[in-house]
Short mmCIF file of N, CA and C in Angstrom, two decimals:
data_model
loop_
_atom_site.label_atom_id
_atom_site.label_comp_id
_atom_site.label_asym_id
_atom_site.label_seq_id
_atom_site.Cartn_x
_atom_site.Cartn_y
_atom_site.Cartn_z
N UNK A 1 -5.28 -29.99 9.05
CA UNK A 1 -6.36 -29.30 8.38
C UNK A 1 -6.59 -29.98 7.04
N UNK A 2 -7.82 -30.22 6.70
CA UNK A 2 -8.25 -30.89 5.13
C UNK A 2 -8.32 -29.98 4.17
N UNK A 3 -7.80 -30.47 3.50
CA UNK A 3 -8.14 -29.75 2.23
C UNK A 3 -9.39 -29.50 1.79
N UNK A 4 -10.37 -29.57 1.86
CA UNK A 4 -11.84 -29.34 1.55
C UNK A 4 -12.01 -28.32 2.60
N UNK A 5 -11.94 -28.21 4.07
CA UNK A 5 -12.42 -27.39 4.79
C UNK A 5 -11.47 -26.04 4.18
N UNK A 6 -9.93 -26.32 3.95
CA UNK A 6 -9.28 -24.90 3.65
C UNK A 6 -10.03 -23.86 2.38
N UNK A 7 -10.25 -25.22 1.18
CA UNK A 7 -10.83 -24.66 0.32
C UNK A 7 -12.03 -23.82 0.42
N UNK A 8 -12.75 -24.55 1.28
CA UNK A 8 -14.57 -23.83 1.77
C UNK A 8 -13.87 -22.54 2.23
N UNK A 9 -13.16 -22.55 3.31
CA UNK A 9 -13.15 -20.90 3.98
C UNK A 9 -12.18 -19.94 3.36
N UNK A 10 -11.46 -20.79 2.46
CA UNK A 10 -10.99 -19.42 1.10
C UNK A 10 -11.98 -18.64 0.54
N UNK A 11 -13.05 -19.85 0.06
CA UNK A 11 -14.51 -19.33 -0.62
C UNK A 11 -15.48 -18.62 0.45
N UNK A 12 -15.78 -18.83 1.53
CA UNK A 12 -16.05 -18.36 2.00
C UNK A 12 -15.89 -16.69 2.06
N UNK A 13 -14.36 -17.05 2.38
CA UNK A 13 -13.03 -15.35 2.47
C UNK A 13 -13.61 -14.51 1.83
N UNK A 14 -14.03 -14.96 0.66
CA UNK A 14 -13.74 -14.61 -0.71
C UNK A 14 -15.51 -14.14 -1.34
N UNK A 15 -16.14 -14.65 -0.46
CA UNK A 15 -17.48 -14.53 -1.07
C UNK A 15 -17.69 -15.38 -2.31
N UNK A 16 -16.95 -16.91 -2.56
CA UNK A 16 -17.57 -17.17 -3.49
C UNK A 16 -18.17 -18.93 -3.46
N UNK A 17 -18.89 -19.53 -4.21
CA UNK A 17 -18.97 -20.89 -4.21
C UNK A 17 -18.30 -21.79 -4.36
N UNK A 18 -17.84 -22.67 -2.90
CA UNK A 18 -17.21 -23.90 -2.87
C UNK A 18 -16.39 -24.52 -3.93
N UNK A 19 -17.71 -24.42 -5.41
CA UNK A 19 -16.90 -24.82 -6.40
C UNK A 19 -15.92 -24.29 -7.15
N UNK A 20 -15.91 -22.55 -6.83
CA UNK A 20 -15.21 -21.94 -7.41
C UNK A 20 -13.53 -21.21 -7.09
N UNK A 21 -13.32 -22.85 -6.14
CA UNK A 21 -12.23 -22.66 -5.59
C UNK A 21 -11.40 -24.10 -6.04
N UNK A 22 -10.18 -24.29 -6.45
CA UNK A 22 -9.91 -25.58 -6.94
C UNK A 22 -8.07 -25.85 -6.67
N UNK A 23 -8.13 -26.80 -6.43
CA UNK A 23 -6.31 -27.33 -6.35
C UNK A 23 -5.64 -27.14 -7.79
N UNK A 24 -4.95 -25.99 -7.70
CA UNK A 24 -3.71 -25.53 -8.54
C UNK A 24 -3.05 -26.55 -9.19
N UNK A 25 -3.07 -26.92 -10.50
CA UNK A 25 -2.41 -27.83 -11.27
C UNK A 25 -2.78 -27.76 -12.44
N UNK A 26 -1.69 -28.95 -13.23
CA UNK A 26 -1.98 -29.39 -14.83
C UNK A 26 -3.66 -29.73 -14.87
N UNK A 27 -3.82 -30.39 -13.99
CA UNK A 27 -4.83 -31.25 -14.32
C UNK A 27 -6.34 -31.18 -13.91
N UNK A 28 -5.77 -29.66 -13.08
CA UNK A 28 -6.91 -28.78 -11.95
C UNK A 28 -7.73 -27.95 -13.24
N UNK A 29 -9.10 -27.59 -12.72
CA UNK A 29 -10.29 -26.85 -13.76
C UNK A 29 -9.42 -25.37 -13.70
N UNK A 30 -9.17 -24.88 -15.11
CA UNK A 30 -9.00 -23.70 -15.41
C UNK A 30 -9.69 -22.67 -15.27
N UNK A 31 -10.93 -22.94 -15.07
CA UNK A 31 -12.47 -22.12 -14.70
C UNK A 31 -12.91 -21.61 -13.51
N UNK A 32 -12.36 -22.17 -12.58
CA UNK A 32 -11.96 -21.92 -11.03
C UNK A 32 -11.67 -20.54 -10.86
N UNK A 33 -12.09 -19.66 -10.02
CA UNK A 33 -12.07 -18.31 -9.95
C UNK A 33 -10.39 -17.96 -9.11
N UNK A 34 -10.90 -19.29 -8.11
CA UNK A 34 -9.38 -18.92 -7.42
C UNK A 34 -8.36 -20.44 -7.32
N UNK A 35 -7.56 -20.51 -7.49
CA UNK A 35 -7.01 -21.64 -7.58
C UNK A 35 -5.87 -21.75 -6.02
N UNK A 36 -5.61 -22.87 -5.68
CA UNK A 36 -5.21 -23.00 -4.39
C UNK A 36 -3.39 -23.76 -4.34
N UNK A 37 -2.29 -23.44 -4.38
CA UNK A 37 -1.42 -24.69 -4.21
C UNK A 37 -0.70 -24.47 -2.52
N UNK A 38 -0.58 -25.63 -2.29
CA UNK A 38 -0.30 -25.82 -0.69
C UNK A 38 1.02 -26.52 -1.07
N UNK A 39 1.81 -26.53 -0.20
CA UNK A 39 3.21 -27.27 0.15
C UNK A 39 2.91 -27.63 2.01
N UNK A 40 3.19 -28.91 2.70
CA UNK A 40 3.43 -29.35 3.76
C UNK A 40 4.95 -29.26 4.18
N UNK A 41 4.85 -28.73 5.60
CA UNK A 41 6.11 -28.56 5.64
C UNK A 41 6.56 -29.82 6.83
N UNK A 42 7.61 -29.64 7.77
CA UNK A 42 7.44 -30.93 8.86
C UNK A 42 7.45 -30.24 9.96
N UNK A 43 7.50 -28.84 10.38
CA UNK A 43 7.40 -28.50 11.92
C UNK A 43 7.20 -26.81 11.55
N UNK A 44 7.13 -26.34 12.63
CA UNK A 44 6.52 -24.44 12.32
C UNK A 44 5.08 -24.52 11.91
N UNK A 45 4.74 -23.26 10.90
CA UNK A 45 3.72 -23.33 10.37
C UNK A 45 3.42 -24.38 9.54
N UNK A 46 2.93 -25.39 9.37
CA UNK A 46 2.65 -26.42 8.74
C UNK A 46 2.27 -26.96 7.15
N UNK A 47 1.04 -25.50 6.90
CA UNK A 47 1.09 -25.69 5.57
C UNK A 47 1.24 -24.49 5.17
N UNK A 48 1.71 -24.00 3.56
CA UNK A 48 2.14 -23.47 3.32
C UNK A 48 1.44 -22.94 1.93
N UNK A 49 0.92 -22.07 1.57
CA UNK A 49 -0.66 -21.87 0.90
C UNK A 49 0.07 -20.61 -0.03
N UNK A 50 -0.60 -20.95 -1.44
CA UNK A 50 -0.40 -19.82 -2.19
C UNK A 50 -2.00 -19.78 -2.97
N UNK A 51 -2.15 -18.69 -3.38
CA UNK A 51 -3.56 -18.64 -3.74
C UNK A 51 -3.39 -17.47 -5.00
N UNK A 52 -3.84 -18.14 -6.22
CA UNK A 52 -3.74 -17.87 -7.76
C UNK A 52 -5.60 -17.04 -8.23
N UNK A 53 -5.32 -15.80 -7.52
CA UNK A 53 -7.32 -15.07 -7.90
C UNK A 53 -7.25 -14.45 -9.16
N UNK A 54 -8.72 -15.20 -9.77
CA UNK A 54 -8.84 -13.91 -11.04
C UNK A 54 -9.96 -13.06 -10.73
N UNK A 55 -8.98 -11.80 -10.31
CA UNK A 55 -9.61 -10.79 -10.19
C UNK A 55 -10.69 -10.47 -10.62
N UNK A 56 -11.36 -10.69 -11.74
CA UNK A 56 -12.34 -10.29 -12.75
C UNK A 56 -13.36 -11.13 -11.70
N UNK A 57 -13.55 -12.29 -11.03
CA UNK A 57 -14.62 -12.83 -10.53
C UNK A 57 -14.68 -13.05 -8.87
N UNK A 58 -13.31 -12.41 -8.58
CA UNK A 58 -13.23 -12.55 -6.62
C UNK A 58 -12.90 -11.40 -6.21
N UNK A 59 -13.57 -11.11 -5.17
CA UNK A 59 -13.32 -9.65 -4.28
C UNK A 59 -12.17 -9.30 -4.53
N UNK A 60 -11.47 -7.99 -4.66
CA UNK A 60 -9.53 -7.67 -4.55
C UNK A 60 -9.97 -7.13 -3.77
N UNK A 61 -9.13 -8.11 -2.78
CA UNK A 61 -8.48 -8.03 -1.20
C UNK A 61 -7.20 -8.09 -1.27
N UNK A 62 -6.40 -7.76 -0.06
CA UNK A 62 -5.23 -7.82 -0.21
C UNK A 62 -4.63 -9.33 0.73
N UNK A 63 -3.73 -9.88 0.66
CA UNK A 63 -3.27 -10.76 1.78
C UNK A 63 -3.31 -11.07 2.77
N UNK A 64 -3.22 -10.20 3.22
CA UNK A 64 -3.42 -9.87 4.71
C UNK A 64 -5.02 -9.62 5.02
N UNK A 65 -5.46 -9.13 3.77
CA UNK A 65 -7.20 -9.14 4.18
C UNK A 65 -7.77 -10.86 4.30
N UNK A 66 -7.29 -10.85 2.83
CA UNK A 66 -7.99 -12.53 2.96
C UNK A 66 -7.45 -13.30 4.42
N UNK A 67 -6.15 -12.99 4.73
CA UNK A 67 -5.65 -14.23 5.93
C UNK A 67 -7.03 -14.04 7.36
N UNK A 68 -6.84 -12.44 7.12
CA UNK A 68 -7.85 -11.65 8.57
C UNK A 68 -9.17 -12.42 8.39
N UNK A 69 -9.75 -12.92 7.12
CA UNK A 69 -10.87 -13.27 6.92
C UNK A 69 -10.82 -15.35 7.08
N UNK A 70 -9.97 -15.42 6.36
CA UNK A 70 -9.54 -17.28 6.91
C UNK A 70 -9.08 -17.54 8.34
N UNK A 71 -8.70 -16.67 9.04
CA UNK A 71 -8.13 -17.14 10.02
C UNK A 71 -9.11 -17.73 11.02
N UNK A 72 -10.48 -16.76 11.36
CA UNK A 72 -11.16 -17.43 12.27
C UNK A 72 -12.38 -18.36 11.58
N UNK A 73 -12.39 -18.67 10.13
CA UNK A 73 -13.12 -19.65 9.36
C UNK A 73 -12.41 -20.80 9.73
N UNK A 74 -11.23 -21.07 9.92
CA UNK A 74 -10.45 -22.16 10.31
C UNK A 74 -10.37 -22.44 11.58
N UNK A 75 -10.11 -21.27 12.39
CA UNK A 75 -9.71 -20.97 13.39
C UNK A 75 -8.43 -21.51 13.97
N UNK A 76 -7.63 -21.56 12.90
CA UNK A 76 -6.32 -21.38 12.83
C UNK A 76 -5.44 -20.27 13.15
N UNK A 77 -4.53 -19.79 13.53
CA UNK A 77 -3.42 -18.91 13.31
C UNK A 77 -2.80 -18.77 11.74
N UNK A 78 -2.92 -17.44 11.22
CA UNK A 78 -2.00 -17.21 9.83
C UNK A 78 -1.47 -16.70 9.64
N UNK A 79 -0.16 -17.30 8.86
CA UNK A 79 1.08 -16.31 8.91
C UNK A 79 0.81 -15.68 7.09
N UNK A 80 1.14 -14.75 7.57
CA UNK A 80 0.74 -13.77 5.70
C UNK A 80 2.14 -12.75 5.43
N UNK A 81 2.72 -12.78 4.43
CA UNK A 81 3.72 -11.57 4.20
C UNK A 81 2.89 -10.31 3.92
N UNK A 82 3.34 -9.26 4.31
CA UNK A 82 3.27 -7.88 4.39
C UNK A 82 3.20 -7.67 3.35
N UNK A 83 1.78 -6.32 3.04
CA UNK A 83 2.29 -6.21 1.56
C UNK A 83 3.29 -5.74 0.51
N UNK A 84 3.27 -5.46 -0.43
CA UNK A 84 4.63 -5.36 -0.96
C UNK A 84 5.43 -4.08 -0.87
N UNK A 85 4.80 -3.12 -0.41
CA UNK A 85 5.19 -1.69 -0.63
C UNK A 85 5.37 -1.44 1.16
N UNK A 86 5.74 -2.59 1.80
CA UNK A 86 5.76 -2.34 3.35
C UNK A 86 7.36 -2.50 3.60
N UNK A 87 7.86 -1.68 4.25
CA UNK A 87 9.26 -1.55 4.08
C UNK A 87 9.98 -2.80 5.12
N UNK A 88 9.46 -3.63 5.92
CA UNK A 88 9.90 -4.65 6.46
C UNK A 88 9.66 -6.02 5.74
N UNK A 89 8.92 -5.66 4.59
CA UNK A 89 8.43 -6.99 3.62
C UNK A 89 9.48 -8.14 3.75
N UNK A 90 10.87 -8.02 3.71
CA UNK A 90 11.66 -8.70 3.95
C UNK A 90 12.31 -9.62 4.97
N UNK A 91 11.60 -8.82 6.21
CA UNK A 91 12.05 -9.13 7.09
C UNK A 91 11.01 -9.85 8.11
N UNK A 92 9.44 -9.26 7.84
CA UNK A 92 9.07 -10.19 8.63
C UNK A 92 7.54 -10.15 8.03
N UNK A 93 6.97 -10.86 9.30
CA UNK A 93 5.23 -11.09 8.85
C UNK A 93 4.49 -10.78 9.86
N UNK A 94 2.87 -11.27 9.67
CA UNK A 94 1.46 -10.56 10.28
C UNK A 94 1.46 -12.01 10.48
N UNK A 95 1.15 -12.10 11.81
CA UNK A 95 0.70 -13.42 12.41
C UNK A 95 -0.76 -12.92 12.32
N UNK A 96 -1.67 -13.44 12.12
CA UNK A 96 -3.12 -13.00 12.29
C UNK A 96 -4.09 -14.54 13.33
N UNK A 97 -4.51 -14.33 14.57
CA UNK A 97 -5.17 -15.04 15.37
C UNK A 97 -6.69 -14.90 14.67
N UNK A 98 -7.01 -16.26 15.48
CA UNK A 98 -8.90 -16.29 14.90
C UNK A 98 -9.60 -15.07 15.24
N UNK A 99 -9.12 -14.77 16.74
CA UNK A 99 -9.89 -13.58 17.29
C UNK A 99 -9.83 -12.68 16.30
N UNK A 100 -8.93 -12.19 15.44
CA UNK A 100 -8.27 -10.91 14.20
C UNK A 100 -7.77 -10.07 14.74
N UNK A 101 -7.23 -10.86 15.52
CA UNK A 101 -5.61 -10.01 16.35
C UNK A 101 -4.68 -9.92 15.19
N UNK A 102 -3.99 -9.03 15.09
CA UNK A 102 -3.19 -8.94 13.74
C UNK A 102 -1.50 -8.41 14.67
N UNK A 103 -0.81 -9.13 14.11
CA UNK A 103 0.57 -8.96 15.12
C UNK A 103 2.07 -9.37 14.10
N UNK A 104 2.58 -7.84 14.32
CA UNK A 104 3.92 -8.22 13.17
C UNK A 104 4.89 -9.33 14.24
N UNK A 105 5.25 -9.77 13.37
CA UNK A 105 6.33 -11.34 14.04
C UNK A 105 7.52 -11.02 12.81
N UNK A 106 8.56 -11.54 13.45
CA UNK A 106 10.10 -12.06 12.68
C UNK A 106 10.21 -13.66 12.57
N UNK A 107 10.54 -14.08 11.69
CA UNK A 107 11.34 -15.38 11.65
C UNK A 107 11.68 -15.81 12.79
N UNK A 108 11.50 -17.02 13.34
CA UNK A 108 12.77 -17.36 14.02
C UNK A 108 14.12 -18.14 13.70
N UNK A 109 15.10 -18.27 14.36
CA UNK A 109 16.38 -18.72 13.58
C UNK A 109 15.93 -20.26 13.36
N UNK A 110 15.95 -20.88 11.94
CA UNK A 110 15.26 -22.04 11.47
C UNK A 110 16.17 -23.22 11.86
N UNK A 111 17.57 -22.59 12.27
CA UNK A 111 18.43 -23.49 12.68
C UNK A 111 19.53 -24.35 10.79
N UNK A 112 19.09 -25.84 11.16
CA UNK A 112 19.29 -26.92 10.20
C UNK A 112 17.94 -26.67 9.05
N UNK A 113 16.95 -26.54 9.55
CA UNK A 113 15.57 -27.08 8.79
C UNK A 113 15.21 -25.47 7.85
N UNK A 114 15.92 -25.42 6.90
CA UNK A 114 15.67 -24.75 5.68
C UNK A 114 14.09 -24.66 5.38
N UNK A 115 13.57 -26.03 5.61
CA UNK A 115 12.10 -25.84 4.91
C UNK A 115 10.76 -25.79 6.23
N UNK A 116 11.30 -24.75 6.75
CA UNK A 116 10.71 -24.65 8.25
C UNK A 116 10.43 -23.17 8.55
N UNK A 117 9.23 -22.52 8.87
CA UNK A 117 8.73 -21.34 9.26
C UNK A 117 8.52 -21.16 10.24
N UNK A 118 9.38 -20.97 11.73
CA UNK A 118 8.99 -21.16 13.04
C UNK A 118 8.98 -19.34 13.19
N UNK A 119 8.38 -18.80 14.28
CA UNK A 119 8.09 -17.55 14.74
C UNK A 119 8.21 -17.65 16.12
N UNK A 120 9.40 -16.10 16.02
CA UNK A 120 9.88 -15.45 17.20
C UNK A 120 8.44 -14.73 18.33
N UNK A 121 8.06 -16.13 18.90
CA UNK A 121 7.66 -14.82 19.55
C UNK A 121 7.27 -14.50 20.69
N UNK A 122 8.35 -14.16 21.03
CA UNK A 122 8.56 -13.10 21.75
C UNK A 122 8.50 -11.44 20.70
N UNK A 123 8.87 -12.17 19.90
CA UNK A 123 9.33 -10.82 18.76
C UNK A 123 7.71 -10.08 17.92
N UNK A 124 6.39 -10.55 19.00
CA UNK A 124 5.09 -10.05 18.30
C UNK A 124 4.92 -8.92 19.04
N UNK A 125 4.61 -8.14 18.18
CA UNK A 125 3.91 -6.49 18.47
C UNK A 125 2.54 -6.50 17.47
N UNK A 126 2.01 -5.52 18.20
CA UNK A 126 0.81 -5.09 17.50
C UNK A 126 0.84 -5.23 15.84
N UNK A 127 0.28 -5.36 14.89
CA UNK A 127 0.37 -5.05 13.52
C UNK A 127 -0.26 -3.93 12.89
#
């Protein structure tokens, strides 16, 4: 997935203009409504997305809203943590499909690969 298309369907997500979405850094526009930092991983879920909103100029949605809303802009699969006041927060996540199938999942055992997000699943139920 490119980075330009992820950025568009954040903004999209989000109801806002293309430009007002930007790569998270020193050196990234401070003016940016929502700012974006990604980490690549090498197998599982692949990339790994954090997203920095100022409220004052982007919809408040919650995580799981925005993923429900990126998922079929990409038409990717997204994995999103639960929100915070959800008593399995710890333990697992909302796989969300393009269709906006929304489905709690567990970890699967990562094995060796620490920097790896693979999903049990067998272990999906409804969300």
């Amino acid at each position: 997935m490119g980075e330009g298309r992820l950025f568009e369907s954040i903004g999209r997500a989000l109801g806002l203009p293309p430009e007002a979405v930007a790569r998270f850094g020193v050196d990234g526009p401070a003016e940016a409504a929502v700012l974006v930092e990604t980490a690549l991983r090498a197998s599982g879920f692949r990339t790994d997305v954090t997203l920095y909103i100022d409220a004052s100029r982007a919809r408040a949605l919650t995580s799981v809203e925005v993923a429900t809303r990126v998922a079929p802009l990409l038409g990717e699969e997204v994995l999103v943590s639960p929100p915070a006041d959800d008593p399995a927060v710890a333990t697992s996540w909302f796989l969300i499909t393009p269709g906006g199938e929304r489905f709690r999942a567990r970890e699967a055992s990562p094995g060796n690969d620490s920097d790896c997000v693979e999903i049990d699943r067998a272990s999906l139920r409804p969300g």
